[in-house]
PDB file of C-alpha atoms and ligand atoms in Angstrom:
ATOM      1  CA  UNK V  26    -135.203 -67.398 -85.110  1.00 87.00           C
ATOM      2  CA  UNK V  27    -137.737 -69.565 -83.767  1.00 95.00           C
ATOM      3  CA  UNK V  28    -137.251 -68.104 -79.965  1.00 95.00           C
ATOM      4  CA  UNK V  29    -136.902 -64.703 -81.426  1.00 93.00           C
ATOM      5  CA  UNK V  30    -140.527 -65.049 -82.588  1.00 94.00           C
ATOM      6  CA  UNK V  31    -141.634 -66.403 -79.473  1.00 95.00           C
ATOM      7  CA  UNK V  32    -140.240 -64.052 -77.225  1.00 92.00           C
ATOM      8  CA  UNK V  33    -141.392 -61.311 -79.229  1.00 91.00           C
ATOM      9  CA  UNK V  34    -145.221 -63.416 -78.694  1.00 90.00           C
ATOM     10  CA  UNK V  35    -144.496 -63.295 -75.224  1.00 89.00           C
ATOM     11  CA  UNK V  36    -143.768 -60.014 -75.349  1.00 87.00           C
ATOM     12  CA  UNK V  37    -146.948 -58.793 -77.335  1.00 84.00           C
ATOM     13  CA  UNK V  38    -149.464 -60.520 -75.046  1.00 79.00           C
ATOM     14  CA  UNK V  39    -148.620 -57.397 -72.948  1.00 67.00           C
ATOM     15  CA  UNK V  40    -147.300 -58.978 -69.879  1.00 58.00           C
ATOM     16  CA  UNK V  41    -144.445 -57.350 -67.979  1.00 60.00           C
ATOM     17  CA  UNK V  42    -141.061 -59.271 -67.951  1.00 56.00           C
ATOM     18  CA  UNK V  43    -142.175 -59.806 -64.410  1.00 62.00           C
ATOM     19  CA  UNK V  44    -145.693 -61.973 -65.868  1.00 85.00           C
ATOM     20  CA  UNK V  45    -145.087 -65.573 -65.126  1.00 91.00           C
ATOM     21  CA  UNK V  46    -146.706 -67.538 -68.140  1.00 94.00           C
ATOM     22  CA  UNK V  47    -147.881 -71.229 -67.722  1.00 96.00           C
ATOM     23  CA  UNK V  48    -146.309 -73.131 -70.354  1.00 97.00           C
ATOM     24  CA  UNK V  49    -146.915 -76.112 -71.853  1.00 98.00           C
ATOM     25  CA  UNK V  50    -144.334 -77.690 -74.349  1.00 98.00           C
ATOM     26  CA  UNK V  51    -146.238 -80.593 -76.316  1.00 98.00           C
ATOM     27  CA  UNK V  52    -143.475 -83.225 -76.959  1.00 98.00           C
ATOM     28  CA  UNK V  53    -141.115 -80.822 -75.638  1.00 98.00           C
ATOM     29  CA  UNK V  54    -138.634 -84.033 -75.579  1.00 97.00           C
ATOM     30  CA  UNK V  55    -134.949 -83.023 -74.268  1.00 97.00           C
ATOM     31  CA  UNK V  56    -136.279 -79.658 -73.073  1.00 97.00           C
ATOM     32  CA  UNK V  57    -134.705 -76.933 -75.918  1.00 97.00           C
ATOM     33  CA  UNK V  58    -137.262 -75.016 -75.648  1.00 98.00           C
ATOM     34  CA  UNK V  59    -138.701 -75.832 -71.984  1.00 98.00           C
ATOM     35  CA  UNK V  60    -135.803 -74.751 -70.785  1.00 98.00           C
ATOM     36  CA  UNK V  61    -134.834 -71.232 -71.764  1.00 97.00           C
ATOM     37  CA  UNK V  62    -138.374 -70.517 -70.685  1.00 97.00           C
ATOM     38  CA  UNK V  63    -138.352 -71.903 -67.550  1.00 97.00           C
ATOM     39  CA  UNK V  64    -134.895 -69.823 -67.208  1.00 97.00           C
ATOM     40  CA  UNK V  65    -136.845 -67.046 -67.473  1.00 94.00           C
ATOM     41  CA  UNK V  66    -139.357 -68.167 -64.779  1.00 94.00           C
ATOM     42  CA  UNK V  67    -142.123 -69.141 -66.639  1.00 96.00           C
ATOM     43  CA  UNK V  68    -144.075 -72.535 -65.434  1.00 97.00           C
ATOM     44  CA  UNK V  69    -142.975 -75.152 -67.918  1.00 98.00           C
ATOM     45  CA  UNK V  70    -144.479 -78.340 -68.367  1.00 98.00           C
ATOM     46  CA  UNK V  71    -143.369 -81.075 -70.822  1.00 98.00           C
ATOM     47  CA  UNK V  72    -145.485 -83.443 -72.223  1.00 98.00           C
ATOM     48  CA  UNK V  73    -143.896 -86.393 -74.194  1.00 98.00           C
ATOM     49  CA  UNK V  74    -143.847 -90.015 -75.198  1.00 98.00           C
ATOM     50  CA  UNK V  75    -140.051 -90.761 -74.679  1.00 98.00           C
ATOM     51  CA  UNK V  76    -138.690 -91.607 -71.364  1.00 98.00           C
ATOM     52  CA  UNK V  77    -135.252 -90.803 -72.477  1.00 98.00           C
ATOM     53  CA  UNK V  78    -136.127 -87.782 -73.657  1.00 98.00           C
ATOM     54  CA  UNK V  79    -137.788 -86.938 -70.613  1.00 98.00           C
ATOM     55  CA  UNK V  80    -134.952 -87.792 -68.609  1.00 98.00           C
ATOM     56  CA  UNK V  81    -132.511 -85.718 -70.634  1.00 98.00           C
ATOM     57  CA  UNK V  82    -134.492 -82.886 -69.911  1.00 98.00           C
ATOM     58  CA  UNK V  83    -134.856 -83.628 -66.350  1.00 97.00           C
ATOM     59  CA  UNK V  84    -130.957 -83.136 -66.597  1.00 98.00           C
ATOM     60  CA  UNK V  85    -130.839 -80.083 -69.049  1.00 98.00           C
ATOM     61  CA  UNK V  86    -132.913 -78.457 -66.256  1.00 98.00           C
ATOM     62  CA  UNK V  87    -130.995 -79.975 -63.249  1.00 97.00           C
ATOM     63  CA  UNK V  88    -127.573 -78.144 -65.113  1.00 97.00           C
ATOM     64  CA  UNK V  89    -129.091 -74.953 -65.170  1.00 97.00           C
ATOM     65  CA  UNK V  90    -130.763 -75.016 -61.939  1.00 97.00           C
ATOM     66  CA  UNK V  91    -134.707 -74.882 -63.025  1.00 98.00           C
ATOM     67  CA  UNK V  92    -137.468 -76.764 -62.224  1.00 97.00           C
ATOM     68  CA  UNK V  93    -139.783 -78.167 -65.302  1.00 98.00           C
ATOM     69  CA  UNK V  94    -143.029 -80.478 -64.897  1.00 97.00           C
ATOM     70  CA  UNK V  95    -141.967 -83.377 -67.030  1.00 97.00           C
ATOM     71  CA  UNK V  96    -144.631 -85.860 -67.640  1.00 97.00           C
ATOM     72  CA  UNK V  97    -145.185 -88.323 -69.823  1.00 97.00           C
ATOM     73  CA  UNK V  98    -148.102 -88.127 -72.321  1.00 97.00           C
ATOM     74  CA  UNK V  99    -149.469 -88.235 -75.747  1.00 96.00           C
ATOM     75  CA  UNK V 100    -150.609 -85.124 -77.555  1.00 97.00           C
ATOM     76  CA  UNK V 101    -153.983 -86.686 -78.299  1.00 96.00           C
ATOM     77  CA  UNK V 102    -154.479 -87.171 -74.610  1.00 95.00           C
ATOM     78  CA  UNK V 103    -152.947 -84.129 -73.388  1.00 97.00           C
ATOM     79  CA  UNK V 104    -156.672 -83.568 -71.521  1.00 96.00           C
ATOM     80  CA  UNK V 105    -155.352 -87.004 -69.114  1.00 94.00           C
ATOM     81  CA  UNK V 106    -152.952 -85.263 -67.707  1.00 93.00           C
ATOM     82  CA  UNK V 107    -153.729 -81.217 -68.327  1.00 95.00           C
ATOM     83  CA  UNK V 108    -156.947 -79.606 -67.198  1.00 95.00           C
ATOM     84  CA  UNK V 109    -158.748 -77.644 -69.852  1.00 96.00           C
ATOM     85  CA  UNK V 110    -157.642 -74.241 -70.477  1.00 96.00           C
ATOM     86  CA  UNK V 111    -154.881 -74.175 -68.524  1.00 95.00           C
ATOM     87  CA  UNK V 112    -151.951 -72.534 -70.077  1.00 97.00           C
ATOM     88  CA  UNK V 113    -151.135 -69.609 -71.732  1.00 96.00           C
ATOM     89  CA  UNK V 114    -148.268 -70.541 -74.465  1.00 96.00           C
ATOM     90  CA  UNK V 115    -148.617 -74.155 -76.078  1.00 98.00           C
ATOM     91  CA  UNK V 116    -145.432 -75.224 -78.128  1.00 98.00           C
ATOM     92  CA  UNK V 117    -145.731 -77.989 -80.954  1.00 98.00           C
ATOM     93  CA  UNK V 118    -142.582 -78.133 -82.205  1.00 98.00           C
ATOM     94  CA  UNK V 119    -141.636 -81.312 -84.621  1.00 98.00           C
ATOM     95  CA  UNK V 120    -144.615 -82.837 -83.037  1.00 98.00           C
ATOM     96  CA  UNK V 121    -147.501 -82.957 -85.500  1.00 98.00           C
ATOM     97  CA  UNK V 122    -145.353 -84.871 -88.212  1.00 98.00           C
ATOM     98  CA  UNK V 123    -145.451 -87.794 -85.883  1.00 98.00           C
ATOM     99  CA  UNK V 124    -149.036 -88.010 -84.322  1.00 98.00           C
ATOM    100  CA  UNK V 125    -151.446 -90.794 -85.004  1.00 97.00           C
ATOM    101  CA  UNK V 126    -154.219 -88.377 -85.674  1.00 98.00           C
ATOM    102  CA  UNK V 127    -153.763 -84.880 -86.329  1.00 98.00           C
ATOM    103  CA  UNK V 128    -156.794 -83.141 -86.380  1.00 98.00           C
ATOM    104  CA  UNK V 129    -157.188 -85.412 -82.712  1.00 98.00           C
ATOM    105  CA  UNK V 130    -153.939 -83.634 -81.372  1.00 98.00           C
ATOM    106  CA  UNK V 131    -154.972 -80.114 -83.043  1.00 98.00           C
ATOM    107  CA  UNK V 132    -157.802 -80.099 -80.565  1.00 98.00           C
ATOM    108  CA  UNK V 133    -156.116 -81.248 -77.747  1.00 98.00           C
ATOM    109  CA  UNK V 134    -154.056 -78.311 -78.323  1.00 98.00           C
ATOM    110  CA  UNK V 135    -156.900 -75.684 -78.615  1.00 98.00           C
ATOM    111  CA  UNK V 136    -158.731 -77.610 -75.402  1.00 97.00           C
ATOM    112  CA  UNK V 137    -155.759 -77.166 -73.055  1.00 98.00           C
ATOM    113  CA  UNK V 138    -154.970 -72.982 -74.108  1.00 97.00           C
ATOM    114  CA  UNK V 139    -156.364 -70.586 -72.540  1.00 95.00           C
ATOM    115  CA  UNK V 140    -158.680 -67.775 -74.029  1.00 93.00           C
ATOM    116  CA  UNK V 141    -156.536 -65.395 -75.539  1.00 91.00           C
ATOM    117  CA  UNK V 142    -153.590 -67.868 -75.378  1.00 94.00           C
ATOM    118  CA  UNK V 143    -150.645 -68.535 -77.880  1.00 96.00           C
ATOM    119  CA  UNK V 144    -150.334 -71.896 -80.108  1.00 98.00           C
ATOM    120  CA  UNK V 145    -146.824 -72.190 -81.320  1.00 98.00           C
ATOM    121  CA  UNK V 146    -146.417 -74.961 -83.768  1.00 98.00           C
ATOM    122  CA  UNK V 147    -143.483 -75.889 -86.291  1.00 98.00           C
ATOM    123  CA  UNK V 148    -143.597 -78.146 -88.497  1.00 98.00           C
ATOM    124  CA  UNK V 149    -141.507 -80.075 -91.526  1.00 98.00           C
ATOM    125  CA  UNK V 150    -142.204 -77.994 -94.937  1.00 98.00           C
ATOM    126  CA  UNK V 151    -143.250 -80.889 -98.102  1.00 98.00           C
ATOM    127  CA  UNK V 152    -142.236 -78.282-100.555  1.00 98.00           C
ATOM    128  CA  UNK V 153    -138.790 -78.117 -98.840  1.00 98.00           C
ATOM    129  CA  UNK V 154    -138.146 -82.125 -99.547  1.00 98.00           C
ATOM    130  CA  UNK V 155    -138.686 -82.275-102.655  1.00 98.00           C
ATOM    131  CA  UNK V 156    -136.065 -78.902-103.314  1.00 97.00           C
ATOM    132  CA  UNK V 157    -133.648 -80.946-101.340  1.00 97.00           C
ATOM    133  CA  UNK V 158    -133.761 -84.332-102.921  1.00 97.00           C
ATOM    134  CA  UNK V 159    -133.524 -82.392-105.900  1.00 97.00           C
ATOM    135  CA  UNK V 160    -130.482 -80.892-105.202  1.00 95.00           C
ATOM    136  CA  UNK V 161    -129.155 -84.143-103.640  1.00 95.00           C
ATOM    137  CA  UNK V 162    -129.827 -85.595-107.283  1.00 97.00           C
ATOM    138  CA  UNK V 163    -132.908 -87.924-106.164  1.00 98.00           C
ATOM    139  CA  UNK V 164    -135.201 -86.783-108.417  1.00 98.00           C
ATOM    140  CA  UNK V 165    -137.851 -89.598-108.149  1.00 98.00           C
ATOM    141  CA  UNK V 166    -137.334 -89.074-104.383  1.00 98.00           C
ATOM    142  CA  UNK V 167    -138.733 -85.366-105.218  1.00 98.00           C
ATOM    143  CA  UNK V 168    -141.272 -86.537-107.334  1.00 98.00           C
ATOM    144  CA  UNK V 169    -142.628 -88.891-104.726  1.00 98.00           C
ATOM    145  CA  UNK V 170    -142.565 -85.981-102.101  1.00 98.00           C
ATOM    146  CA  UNK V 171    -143.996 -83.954-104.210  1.00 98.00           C
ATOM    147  CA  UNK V 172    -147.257 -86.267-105.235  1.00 97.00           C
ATOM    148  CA  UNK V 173    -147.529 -87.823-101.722  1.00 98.00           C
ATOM    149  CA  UNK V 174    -150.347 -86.774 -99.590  1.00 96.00           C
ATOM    150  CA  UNK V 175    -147.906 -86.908 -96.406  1.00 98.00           C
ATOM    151  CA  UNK V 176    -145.299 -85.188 -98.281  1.00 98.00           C
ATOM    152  CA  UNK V 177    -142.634 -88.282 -97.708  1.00 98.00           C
ATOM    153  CA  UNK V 178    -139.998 -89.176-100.191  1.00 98.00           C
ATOM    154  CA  UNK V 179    -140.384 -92.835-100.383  1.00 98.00           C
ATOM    155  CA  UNK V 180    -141.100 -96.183 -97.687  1.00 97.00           C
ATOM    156  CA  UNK V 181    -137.573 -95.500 -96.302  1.00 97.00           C
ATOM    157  CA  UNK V 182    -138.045 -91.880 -95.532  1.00 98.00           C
ATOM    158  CA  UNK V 183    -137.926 -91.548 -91.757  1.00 97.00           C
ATOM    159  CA  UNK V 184    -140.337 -88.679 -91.193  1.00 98.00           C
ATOM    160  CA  UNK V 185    -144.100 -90.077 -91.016  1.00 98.00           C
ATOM    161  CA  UNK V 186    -145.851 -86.780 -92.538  1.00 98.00           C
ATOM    162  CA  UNK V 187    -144.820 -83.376 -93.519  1.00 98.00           C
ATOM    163  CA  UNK V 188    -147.173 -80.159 -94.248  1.00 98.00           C
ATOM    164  CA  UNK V 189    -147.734 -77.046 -96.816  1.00 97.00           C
ATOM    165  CA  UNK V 190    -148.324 -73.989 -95.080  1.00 97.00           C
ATOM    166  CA  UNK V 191    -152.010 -74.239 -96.703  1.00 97.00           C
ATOM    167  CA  UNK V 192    -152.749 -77.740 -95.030  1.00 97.00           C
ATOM    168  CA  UNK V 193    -150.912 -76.324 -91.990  1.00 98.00           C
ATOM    169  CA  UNK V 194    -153.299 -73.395 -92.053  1.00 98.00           C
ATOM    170  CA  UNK V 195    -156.501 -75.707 -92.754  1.00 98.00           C
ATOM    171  CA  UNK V 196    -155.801 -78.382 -90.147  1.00 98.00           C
ATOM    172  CA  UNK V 197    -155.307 -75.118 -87.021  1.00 98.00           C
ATOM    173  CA  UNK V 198    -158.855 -73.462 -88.613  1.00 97.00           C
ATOM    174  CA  UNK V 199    -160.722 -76.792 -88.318  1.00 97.00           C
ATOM    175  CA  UNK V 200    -158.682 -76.846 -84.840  1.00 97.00           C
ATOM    176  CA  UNK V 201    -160.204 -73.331 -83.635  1.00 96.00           C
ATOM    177  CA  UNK V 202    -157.664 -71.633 -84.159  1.00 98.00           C
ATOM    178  CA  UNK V 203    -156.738 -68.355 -85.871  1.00 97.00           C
ATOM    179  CA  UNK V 204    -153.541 -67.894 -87.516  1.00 97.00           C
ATOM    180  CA  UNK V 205    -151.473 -64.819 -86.545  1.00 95.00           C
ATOM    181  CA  UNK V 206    -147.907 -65.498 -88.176  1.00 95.00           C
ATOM    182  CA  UNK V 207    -146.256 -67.488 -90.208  1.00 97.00           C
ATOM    183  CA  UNK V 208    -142.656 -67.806 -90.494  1.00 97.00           C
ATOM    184  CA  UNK V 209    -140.301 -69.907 -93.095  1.00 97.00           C
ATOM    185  CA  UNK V 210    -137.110 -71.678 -90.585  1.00 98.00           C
ATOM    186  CA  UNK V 211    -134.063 -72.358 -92.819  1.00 96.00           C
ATOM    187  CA  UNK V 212    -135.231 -70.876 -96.499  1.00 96.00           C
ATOM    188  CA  UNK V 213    -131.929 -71.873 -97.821  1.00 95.00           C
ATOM    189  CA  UNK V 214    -129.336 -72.458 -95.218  1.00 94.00           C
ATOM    190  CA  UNK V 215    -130.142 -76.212 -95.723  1.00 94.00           C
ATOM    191  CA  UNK V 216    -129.114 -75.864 -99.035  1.00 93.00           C
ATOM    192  CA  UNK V 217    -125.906 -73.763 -98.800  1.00 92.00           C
ATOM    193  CA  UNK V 218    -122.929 -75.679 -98.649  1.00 89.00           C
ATOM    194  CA  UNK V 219    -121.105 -75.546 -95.224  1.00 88.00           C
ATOM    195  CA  UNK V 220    -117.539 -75.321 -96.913  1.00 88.00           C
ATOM    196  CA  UNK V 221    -119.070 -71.707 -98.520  1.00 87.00           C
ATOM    197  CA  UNK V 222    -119.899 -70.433 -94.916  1.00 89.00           C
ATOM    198  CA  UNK V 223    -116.729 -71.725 -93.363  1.00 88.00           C
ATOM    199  CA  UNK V 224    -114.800 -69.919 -95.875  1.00 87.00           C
ATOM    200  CA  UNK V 225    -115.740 -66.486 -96.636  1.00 85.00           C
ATOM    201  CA  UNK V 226    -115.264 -64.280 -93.744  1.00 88.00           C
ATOM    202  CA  UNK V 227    -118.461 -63.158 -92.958  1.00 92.00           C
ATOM    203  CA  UNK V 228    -120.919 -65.425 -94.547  1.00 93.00           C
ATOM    204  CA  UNK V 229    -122.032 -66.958 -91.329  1.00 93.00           C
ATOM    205  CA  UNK V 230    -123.552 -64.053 -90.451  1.00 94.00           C
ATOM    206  CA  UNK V 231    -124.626 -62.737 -93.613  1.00 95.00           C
ATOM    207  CA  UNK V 232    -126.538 -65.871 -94.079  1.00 95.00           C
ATOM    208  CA  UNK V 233    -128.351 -65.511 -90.492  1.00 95.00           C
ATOM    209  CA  UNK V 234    -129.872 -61.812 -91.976  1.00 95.00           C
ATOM    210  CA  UNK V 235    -130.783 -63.440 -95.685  1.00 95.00           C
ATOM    211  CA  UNK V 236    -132.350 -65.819 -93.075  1.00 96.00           C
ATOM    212  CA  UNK V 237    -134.403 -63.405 -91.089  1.00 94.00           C
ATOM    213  CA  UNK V 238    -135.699 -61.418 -93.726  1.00 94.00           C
ATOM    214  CA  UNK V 239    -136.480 -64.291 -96.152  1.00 95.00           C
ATOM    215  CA  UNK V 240    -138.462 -65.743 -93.364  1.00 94.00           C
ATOM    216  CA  UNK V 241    -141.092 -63.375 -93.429  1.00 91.00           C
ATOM    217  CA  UNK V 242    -140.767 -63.659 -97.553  1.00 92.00           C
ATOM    218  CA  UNK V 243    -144.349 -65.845 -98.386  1.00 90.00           C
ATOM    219  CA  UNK V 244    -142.858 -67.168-101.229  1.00 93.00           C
ATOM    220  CA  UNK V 245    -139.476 -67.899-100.110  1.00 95.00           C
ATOM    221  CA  UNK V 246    -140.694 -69.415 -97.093  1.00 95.00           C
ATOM    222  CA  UNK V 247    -142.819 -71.411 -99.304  1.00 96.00           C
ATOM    223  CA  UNK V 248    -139.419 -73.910 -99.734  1.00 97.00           C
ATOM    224  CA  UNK V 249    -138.575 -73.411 -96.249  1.00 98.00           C
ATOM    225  CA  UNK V 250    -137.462 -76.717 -93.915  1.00 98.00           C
ATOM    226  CA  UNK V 251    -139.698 -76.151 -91.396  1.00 98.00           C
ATOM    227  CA  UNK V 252    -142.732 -73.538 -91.289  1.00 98.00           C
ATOM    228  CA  UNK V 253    -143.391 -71.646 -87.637  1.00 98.00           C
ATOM    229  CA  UNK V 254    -147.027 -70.571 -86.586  1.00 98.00           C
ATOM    230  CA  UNK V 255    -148.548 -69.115 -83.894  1.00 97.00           C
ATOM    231  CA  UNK V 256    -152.233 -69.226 -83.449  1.00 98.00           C
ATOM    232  CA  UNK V 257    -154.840 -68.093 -81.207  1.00 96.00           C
ATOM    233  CA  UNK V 258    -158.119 -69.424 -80.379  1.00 90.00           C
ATOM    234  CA  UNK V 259    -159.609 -66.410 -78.976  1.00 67.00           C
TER     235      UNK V 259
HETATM  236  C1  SAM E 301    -138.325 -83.811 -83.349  1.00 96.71           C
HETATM  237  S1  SAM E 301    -138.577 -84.026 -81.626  1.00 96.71           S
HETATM  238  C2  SAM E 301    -138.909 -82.361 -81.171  1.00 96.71           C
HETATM  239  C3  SAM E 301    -138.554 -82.083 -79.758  1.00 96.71           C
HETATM  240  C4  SAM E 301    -138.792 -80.638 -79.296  1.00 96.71           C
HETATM  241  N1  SAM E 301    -140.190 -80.253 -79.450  1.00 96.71           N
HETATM  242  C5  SAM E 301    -137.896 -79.678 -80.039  1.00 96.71           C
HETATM  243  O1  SAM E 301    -138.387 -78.842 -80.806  1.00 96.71           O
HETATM  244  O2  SAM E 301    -136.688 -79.742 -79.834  1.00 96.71           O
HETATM  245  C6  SAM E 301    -140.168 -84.768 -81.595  1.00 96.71           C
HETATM  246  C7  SAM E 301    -140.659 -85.051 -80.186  1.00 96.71           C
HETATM  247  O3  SAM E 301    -142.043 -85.424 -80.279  1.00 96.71           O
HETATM  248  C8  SAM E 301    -142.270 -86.482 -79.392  1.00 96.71           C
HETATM  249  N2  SAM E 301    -143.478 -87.183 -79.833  1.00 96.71           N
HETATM  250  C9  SAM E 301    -143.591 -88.158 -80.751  1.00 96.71           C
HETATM  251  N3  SAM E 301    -144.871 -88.553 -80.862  1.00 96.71           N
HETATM  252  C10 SAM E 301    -145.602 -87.773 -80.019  1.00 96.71           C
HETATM  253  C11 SAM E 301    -146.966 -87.682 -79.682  1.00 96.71           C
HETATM  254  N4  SAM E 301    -147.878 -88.493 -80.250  1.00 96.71           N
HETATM  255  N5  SAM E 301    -147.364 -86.792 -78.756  1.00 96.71           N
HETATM  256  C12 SAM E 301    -146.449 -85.961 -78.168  1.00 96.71           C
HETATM  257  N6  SAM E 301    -145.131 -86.001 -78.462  1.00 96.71           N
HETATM  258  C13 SAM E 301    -144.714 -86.889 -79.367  1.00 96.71           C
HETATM  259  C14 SAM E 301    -140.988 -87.296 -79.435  1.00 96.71           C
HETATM  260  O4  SAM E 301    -140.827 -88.131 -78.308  1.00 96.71           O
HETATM  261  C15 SAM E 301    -139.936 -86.203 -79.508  1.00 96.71           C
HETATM  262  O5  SAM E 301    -139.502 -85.803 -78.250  1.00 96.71           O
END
């Protein structure tokens, strides 16, 4: 779903399938996204924290036989190690809900795009914790994710900070950036249980299409488990 939209980004920028892109995956970690695009010979550079992560993807790319700039780097200080406006598609993918400062790593992330170029962020959904601890029967759990300001279900909640697709919004527009789509990622399949899909012939797949079009639903991606937007700054 998630590359689906981003292809079809790629795609829409106008380029021929020919275009090389620079690419730069912010805490791109084990390389599932950096990957696949440098597969399709776009230049890929990862910036993360994790050294293990970095060397997994060193050997993701190694098994498929491309080459990915793998450096490691904080969002904040993505201009250390970047120069300014220097790449064309910026993914920030499970990235935000960890950084120290967010509206810090937000303009990091408009700093190092180019005019004209694509911000792809996703991001943990608040309203989508509180649904599930629901339905897990931890309703305090919900209540707590529902009230706290970082969206977290309580102290032992392993996830630093999750969004609403209106704080989302409001932290890229202080950012620079202009919002172009927004996509739910897992309305419900989070909630389905797996014994349903395994069982009824055809469910798998009927789930994937209740998937894609209640992604571009506003209020069913409202619950969704992760929110997908791409942003411009031009
Ligand atoms: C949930 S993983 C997501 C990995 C990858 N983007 C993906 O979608 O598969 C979060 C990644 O963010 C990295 N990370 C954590 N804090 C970060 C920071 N301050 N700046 C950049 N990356 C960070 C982690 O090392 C990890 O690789």
């Amino acid at each position: 779903m998630v590359w689906d939209v981003l292809q079809d980004a790629i795609a829409a920028r106008g380029s021929s399938a020919l275009d090389v892109l620079d690419v730069l995956d912010v805490g791109g970690g084990t390389g599932g996204f950096a990957v696949p695009l440098a597969a399709l010979r776009h230049r890929v550079t990862v910036i993360d924290p994790s050294p293990d992560a970095l060397a997994s993807l060193q050997r993701r790319a190694d098994e498929v036989g491309v080459t990915v700039t793998a450096t490691q780097g904080d969002a904040a200080g993505l201009l250390d190690v970047v120069g300014p406006g220097s790449a064309d598609l910026v993914l920030c993918h499970g990235v935000l809900e960890h950084v120290e400062d967010v509206a810090l790593a937000v303009a990091a992330l408009a700093a190092v795009l180019r005019p004209g170029g694509t911000l792809s962020v996703l991001a943990a959904n608040r309203n989508a914790v509180v649904v599930a601890r629901a339905v897990a029967g931890h309703f305090a759990e919900a209540r707590h994710a529902l009230n706290d300001p970082d969206g977290r279900w309580g102290p032992a909640d392993p996830l630093p900070r999750r969004f609403t697709e209106t704080v989302l919004r409001d932290v890229l527009a202080a950012g620079g950036f202009r919002v172009q789509g927004v996509h739910g990622v897992r309305v419900v399949a989070d909630l389905v249980p797996g014994a349903l899909v395994d069982r009824e012939p055809g469910a798998a797949d009927a789930l994937v299409e209740l998937e894609r079009l209640a992604a571009e639903h506003p209020e069913l991606r409202a619950v969704a488990t992760q929110l997908h937007i791409l942003a411009t700054t031009g």
